[in-house]
Coordinates of C-alpha atoms in Angstrom, one line a residue:
Chain U
M1 CA 1.1 35.9 -7.3
E2 CA 0.5 31.8 -7.7
I3 CA 1.8 29.7 -9.6
K4 CA -0.6 26.6 -10.6
V5 CA 1.2 22.9 -9.8
V6 CA -1.3 20.5 -10.1
R7 CA 1.1 17.7 -9.7
D8 CA 0.4 14.3 -7.6
I9 CA 3.4 13.9 -4.6
L10 CA 4.1 10.5 -5.0
D11 CA 4.4 11.2 -8.6
V12 CA 8.5 9.7 -9.1
N13 CA 7.9 6.6 -6.7
N14 CA 4.1 5.7 -9.3
S15 CA 6.2 6.5 -12.0
I16 CA 9.9 4.0 -10.5
A17 CA 6.8 2.0 -9.8
E18 CA 5.3 2.0 -13.2
E19 CA 8.9 1.4 -14.6
N20 CA 9.3 -1.8 -12.8
R21 CA 6.1 -3.5 -13.6
K22 CA 7.7 -3.3 -16.8
F23 CA 10.6 -4.4 -16.5
F24 CA 9.2 -7.3 -13.9
S25 CA 7.1 -7.8 -17.2
A26 CA 9.4 -8.6 -19.5
K27 CA 11.1 -10.5 -17.5
G28 CA 7.8 -12.9 -16.9
V29 CA 8.1 -11.9 -13.6
F30 CA 5.1 -11.7 -11.4
V31 CA 4.6 -9.5 -8.8
L32 CA 2.4 -10.2 -5.2
N33 CA 2.7 -7.6 -2.9
L34 CA 1.3 -9.2 1.0
M35 CA 0.9 -5.9 3.7
S36 CA -0.6 -6.7 6.9
S37 CA 0.2 -5.7 10.5
P38 CA 2.6 -6.7 12.8
G39 CA 2.4 -10.0 13.9
S40 CA -0.3 -11.2 11.8
G41 CA 1.2 -14.4 10.4
K42 CA 3.2 -12.4 7.5
T43 CA 5.9 -14.8 7.6
A44 CA 5.2 -17.8 8.7
T45 CA 2.2 -17.6 5.7
L46 CA 5.1 -17.5 3.5
E47 CA 7.6 -20.2 5.4
K48 CA 4.6 -22.9 4.2
T49 CA 2.9 -21.7 1.1
L50 CA 7.1 -21.0 -0.5
V51 CA 7.9 -25.1 0.7
R52 CA 4.5 -26.0 -1.2
I53 CA 4.7 -23.7 -4.4
N54 CA 8.2 -24.4 -5.7
N55 CA 7.9 -27.7 -7.2
K56 CA 4.7 -25.7 -9.2
I57 CA 6.2 -22.4 -9.9
P58 CA 9.4 -21.2 -9.0
A59 CA 9.4 -18.2 -6.4
A60 CA 11.7 -16.2 -4.7
V61 CA 11.1 -12.9 -1.3
I62 CA 12.3 -9.6 -1.4
V63 CA 11.3 -9.1 1.8
G64 CA 11.1 -5.8 3.7
D65 CA 12.0 -5.0 8.3
I66 CA 12.5 -1.7 9.7
C67 CA 15.8 -3.8 11.7
T68 CA 17.3 -7.5 11.8
T69 CA 17.4 -10.4 9.5
N70 CA 15.4 -12.6 11.3
D71 CA 13.2 -13.1 8.0
A72 CA 15.2 -13.8 5.9
E73 CA 17.3 -16.2 7.7
R74 CA 13.6 -18.4 8.1
L75 CA 12.4 -17.8 4.8
L76 CA 16.2 -19.3 2.6
K77 CA 15.1 -22.5 4.6
T78 CA 13.0 -22.7 2.0
S79 CA 15.5 -23.3 -0.4
T80 CA 14.0 -19.7 -2.1
P81 CA 16.7 -17.0 -2.6
V82 CA 15.6 -14.7 -0.6
V83 CA 17.1 -10.7 -0.4
Q84 CA 16.2 -9.0 2.7
I85 CA 15.6 -4.8 3.3
N86 CA 16.3 -3.2 6.3
T87 CA 14.5 0.2 6.3
D88 CA 16.9 1.6 9.1
N89 CA 18.8 -0.1 11.4
F90 CA 16.9 2.3 14.6
G91 CA 14.1 2.8 13.8
G92 CA 13.0 4.3 9.7
E93 CA 10.9 4.0 7.2
C94 CA 7.4 2.4 7.9
H95 CA 7.2 1.1 4.0
L96 CA 9.0 -0.3 0.7
A97 CA 9.4 1.5 -2.0
A98 CA 9.5 1.4 -6.1
H99 CA 13.1 2.6 -5.9
V100 CA 14.0 0.1 -3.1
I101 CA 12.1 -2.9 -5.1
R102 CA 14.1 -2.1 -8.6
K103 CA 17.4 -1.8 -6.5
A104 CA 16.6 -5.1 -4.0
A105 CA 15.9 -7.2 -7.5
D106 CA 19.2 -6.5 -8.7
D107 CA 20.3 -8.9 -6.5
L108 CA 17.7 -11.9 -7.8
D109 CA 17.8 -14.2 -10.6
L110 CA 14.8 -12.7 -12.6
D111 CA 16.0 -14.9 -15.2
S112 CA 15.3 -17.8 -13.3
I113 CA 11.6 -17.4 -11.5
K114 CA 8.6 -16.5 -12.0
L115 CA 7.0 -15.4 -9.4
L116 CA 7.9 -12.3 -6.6
I117 CA 6.7 -12.1 -3.3
I118 CA 7.4 -8.8 -2.0
E119 CA 7.2 -9.1 2.2
N120 CA 6.1 -5.5 3.3
I121 CA 6.4 -4.0 5.8
G122 CA 4.0 -4.6 9.2
N123 CA 1.3 -1.7 9.3
L124 CA -1.7 -1.3 7.6
V125 CA -0.6 1.9 7.2
C126 CA 1.9 3.2 5.1
P127 CA 2.4 0.4 2.5
A128 CA -1.4 1.8 1.6
E129 CA -0.1 3.9 -0.3
F130 CA 3.2 3.1 -1.7
D131 CA 2.3 1.3 -5.6
I132 CA 6.1 -0.9 -5.8
G133 CA 5.2 -1.8 -9.4
E134 CA 3.3 -5.4 -8.0
D135 CA 0.3 -7.3 -10.4
M136 CA -1.4 -8.4 -7.3
R137 CA -2.1 -6.7 -3.5
G138 CA -2.8 -9.1 -0.8
V139 CA -3.6 -8.4 3.3
V140 CA -3.2 -11.0 5.8
L141 CA -5.6 -10.8 8.8
S142 CA -5.0 -13.3 11.8
V143 CA -8.2 -13.8 14.1
T144 CA -5.8 -12.4 17.2
E145 CA -6.8 -9.0 15.6
G146 CA -9.8 -7.4 16.0
E147 CA -13.0 -8.0 13.9
D148 CA -13.4 -3.7 13.3
K149 CA -9.7 -3.9 11.7
P150 CA -11.3 -3.5 8.2
L151 CA -13.0 -0.2 9.2
K152 CA -10.1 1.0 11.0
Y153 CA -8.2 0.6 8.7
P154 CA -9.9 1.0 5.4
L155 CA -7.5 1.5 2.5
M156 CA -6.0 -1.4 3.4
F157 CA -8.7 -3.7 2.8
R158 CA -9.6 -1.2 -0.6
V159 CA -6.2 -1.2 -2.5
C160 CA -5.3 -5.2 -1.8
D161 CA -6.4 -8.2 -4.3
F162 CA -7.5 -10.7 -1.4
A163 CA -7.5 -11.5 2.2
L164 CA -5.9 -14.1 4.0
L165 CA -7.9 -15.0 7.0
N166 CA -4.7 -16.2 9.2
K167 CA -4.5 -18.3 12.8
I168 CA -8.2 -20.0 12.7
D169 CA -7.0 -23.1 14.5
L170 CA -6.9 -20.3 17.2
L171 CA -10.5 -19.5 16.9
P172 CA -12.0 -22.1 19.3
Y173 CA -9.9 -20.3 22.3
L174 CA -11.2 -16.6 21.4
D175 CA -14.0 -14.4 20.9
F176 CA -13.5 -13.3 17.3
D177 CA -17.0 -13.6 15.7
K178 CA -15.7 -14.1 12.0
D179 CA -18.4 -13.9 10.0
K180 CA -18.5 -10.1 11.6
A181 CA -14.6 -10.1 9.9
I182 CA -15.4 -11.4 6.6
D183 CA -18.6 -9.0 6.3
N184 CA -16.7 -6.2 7.4
I185 CA -13.8 -7.2 4.2
H186 CA -16.3 -6.8 2.2
A187 CA -18.0 -3.9 3.3
V188 CA -14.6 -2.2 2.7
H189 CA -14.2 -4.2 -0.5
P190 CA -17.2 -6.2 -1.7
E191 CA -16.1 -9.5 -3.1
M192 CA -13.3 -9.4 -2.6
P193 CA -11.2 -13.5 -1.6
V194 CA -11.1 -14.2 1.5
F195 CA -8.6 -17.7 2.5
E196 CA -9.2 -18.4 5.5
I197 CA -5.8 -20.9 6.9
S198 CA -3.6 -21.5 9.1
A199 CA -0.1 -20.9 8.7
S200 CA 1.1 -22.8 12.1
K201 CA -1.3 -25.6 10.9
G202 CA -0.6 -25.3 7.6
L203 CA -4.7 -25.3 7.1
G204 CA -6.8 -24.0 4.2
F205 CA -2.8 -24.0 2.1
D206 CA -4.8 -25.7 -0.9
D207 CA -7.2 -23.2 -1.7
W208 CA -4.8 -20.7 -1.3
I209 CA -1.3 -22.1 -3.6
E210 CA -4.1 -23.1 -6.4
W211 CA -5.7 -20.0 -6.8
L212 CA -2.3 -17.9 -6.3
C213 CA -0.4 -20.9 -9.5
T214 CA -4.2 -18.7 -11.5
M215 CA -3.3 -15.9 -11.4
V216 CA 0.3 -16.6 -11.7
E217 CA -0.7 -18.3 -15.2
N218 CA -3.4 -16.2 -15.7
K219 CA -0.6 -12.9 -16.4
F220 CA 1.1 -14.9 -18.8
T221 CA -1.4 -16.2 -20.3
D222 CA -3.9 -13.4 -21.1
Chain A
M1 CA 4.2 7.7 10.3
H2 CA 4.7 8.1 7.0
E3 CA 4.4 11.9 6.4
M4 CA 8.2 12.9 6.5
S5 CA 8.4 11.3 3.6
I6 CA 5.6 12.9 2.1
A7 CA 7.0 15.7 3.0
L8 CA 9.7 15.6 1.1
H9 CA 7.9 14.8 -1.8
I10 CA 6.7 17.8 -1.7
K11 CA 9.8 19.5 -1.2
D12 CA 10.6 18.0 -4.2
I13 CA 7.3 18.9 -5.7
V14 CA 7.9 23.1 -4.8
I15 CA 11.4 23.8 -6.0
D16 CA 10.9 22.3 -9.7
S17 CA 7.7 24.5 -9.2
I18 CA 9.5 27.8 -8.4
P19 CA 10.3 28.9 -12.1
S20 CA 14.4 28.9 -12.8
D21 CA 13.9 32.8 -13.9
Q22 CA 12.9 34.1 -10.6
T23 CA 15.7 34.1 -8.1
G24 CA 14.9 35.2 -4.1
V25 CA 11.3 34.4 -3.9
K26 CA 9.8 32.7 -1.1
V27 CA 6.9 30.5 -1.1
E28 CA 4.0 31.9 1.0
T29 CA 1.9 29.3 0.5
I30 CA 1.7 25.3 -0.7
N31 CA -2.4 24.7 -1.5
L32 CA -3.1 20.3 -1.4
K33 CA -5.1 18.2 -1.5
I34 CA -5.4 15.2 0.2
G35 CA -8.5 13.8 0.3
K36 CA -10.3 11.5 3.0
L37 CA -9.3 8.4 2.2
T38 CA -6.1 8.7 2.4
A39 CA -3.4 7.3 4.5
V40 CA -2.6 10.7 5.3
V41 CA -2.4 12.9 8.5
P42 CA -2.5 16.6 7.5
K43 CA -1.6 17.4 11.6
S44 CA 1.8 14.9 10.7
L45 CA 2.5 16.7 7.8
K46 CA 2.5 19.8 8.6
F47 CA 5.0 19.5 11.3
C48 CA 7.4 16.9 9.2
F49 CA 6.5 19.8 6.5
D50 CA 7.5 22.6 9.2
I51 CA 10.7 20.8 9.9
I52 CA 12.1 20.1 6.7
S53 CA 11.0 24.1 5.3
R54 CA 13.6 25.4 8.2
D55 CA 16.8 27.1 5.4
T56 CA 13.9 26.3 2.5
P57 CA 13.0 29.6 0.6
F58 CA 9.5 27.5 1.7
N59 CA 10.5 28.0 5.6
G60 CA 7.4 29.5 7.0
A61 CA 5.0 28.8 4.7
I62 CA 1.1 28.1 5.1
L63 CA 0.8 24.3 3.5
N64 CA -3.3 25.3 3.0
I65 CA -5.0 21.3 3.0
E66 CA -8.3 20.9 1.8
E67 CA -9.6 17.6 1.9
P68 CA -12.0 15.9 -0.7
P69 CA -14.8 14.4 1.0
L70 CA -14.9 10.6 -0.5
I71 CA -17.9 10.4 -2.5
L72 CA -18.5 7.2 -4.8
F73 CA -20.4 7.0 -8.7
C74 CA -22.7 4.2 -8.8
N75 CA -22.2 2.6 -11.5
D76 CA -26.0 1.0 -12.1
C77 CA -28.1 3.7 -10.5
N78 CA -25.4 7.1 -12.1
K79 CA -26.0 8.9 -8.8
E80 CA -23.4 10.0 -6.6
S81 CA -23.1 9.4 -3.0
T82 CA -20.5 11.9 -0.1
I83 CA -20.6 8.8 2.7
I84 CA -17.5 9.0 5.8
K85 CA -17.3 5.5 6.9
P86 CA -17.1 2.4 5.1
P87 CA -19.3 0.4 3.6
F88 CA -18.5 1.8 0.7
T89 CA -21.8 1.3 -1.6
C90 CA -23.9 3.3 -3.5
K91 CA -26.8 5.2 -0.6
N92 CA -29.4 5.1 -3.5
C93 CA -29.4 1.6 -4.5
K94 CA -26.3 -0.3 -2.2
S95 CA -24.8 -1.3 -5.0
S96 CA -21.2 -2.2 -4.8
N97 CA -20.3 -1.9 -9.0
I98 CA -18.9 1.8 -8.0
E99 CA -15.5 3.9 -8.5
F100 CA -14.2 7.2 -6.2
L101 CA -14.9 10.2 -7.4
S102 CA -12.5 12.5 -4.8
G103 CA -11.4 11.2 -1.6
R104 CA -8.2 9.4 -2.8
E105 CA -6.4 11.9 -4.0
L106 CA -2.6 13.9 -2.7
L107 CA -1.7 16.7 -5.1
V108 CA 0.2 19.8 -4.6
V109 CA -2.7 22.2 -6.8
S110 CA 0.0 25.1 -6.3
I111 CA 1.9 27.8 -4.5
E112 CA 1.3 31.7 -3.8
V113 CA 5.0 32.8 -4.5
S114 CA 6.0 36.6 -3.2
Q115 CA 8.8 38.4 -4.3
P116 CA 11.3 39.8 -2.5

């Protein structure tokens, strides 16, 4: 006997994500989900971003890693509230799911912030599939990776709303074809904004920060 | 890598879908749709599902996975394109003003059960 089901496999996660979205919106908080492969410079990018944004928009960070609290310790030095999630000390989940975010948010004073940045687990595959209740998704791609990453991980680049091309100070020393990389991003996601930055040298942050502030303000003025 | 998490979600849906008045049924087949533009590898999913289905009513059930192709609909020329890789643009007019008609499915379509 065949029993019709027709249910989205991730429907439980998706409905919690939708509850998160309503919850954060009611609190007046804009949520950014930042993703990338390991080592592309998400934490360094956030360190520089938070220092520059703190006097404009009060922010907090939820940082996900399989193990260690190293990233949280780095980010706390920017005087930003940080909650660290470890999925498992010995090799746990490769992505953050919606229910984990809601629980972590309980440790933050949401009434005193306007921007919540979620640094997802370094991985270009799994986090792309899981809605966590964010308003915007971003992906960091560094020039020490291949310029074909967008073609190898098209779902990630398709679901994101912007890309940060990091480590551009290293371009003179690499064979990385920057124009080709941006073409590849746009083959997967035409017209996606791409900001060229160097987190270690603090280059290119003005345009990126201005755009981020505009996106946060637009949410609450529309 | 997250196929175990996907398999656990499928397990919950299958358990929910067995009618409560039918005790002792065995789930023979689970029919899924996993689109080509998802981050799920069917072979890995089957491996994970076999592990978590031990000692359940669907131990040994077949995961029958249909993989819908990536089909785009062009909002400019109203034509459909089936594509296997980027660019995600209309094959007919090259427009990027497109929507995905299929390829993003992650669905439990039905289950097939037998009485003891």
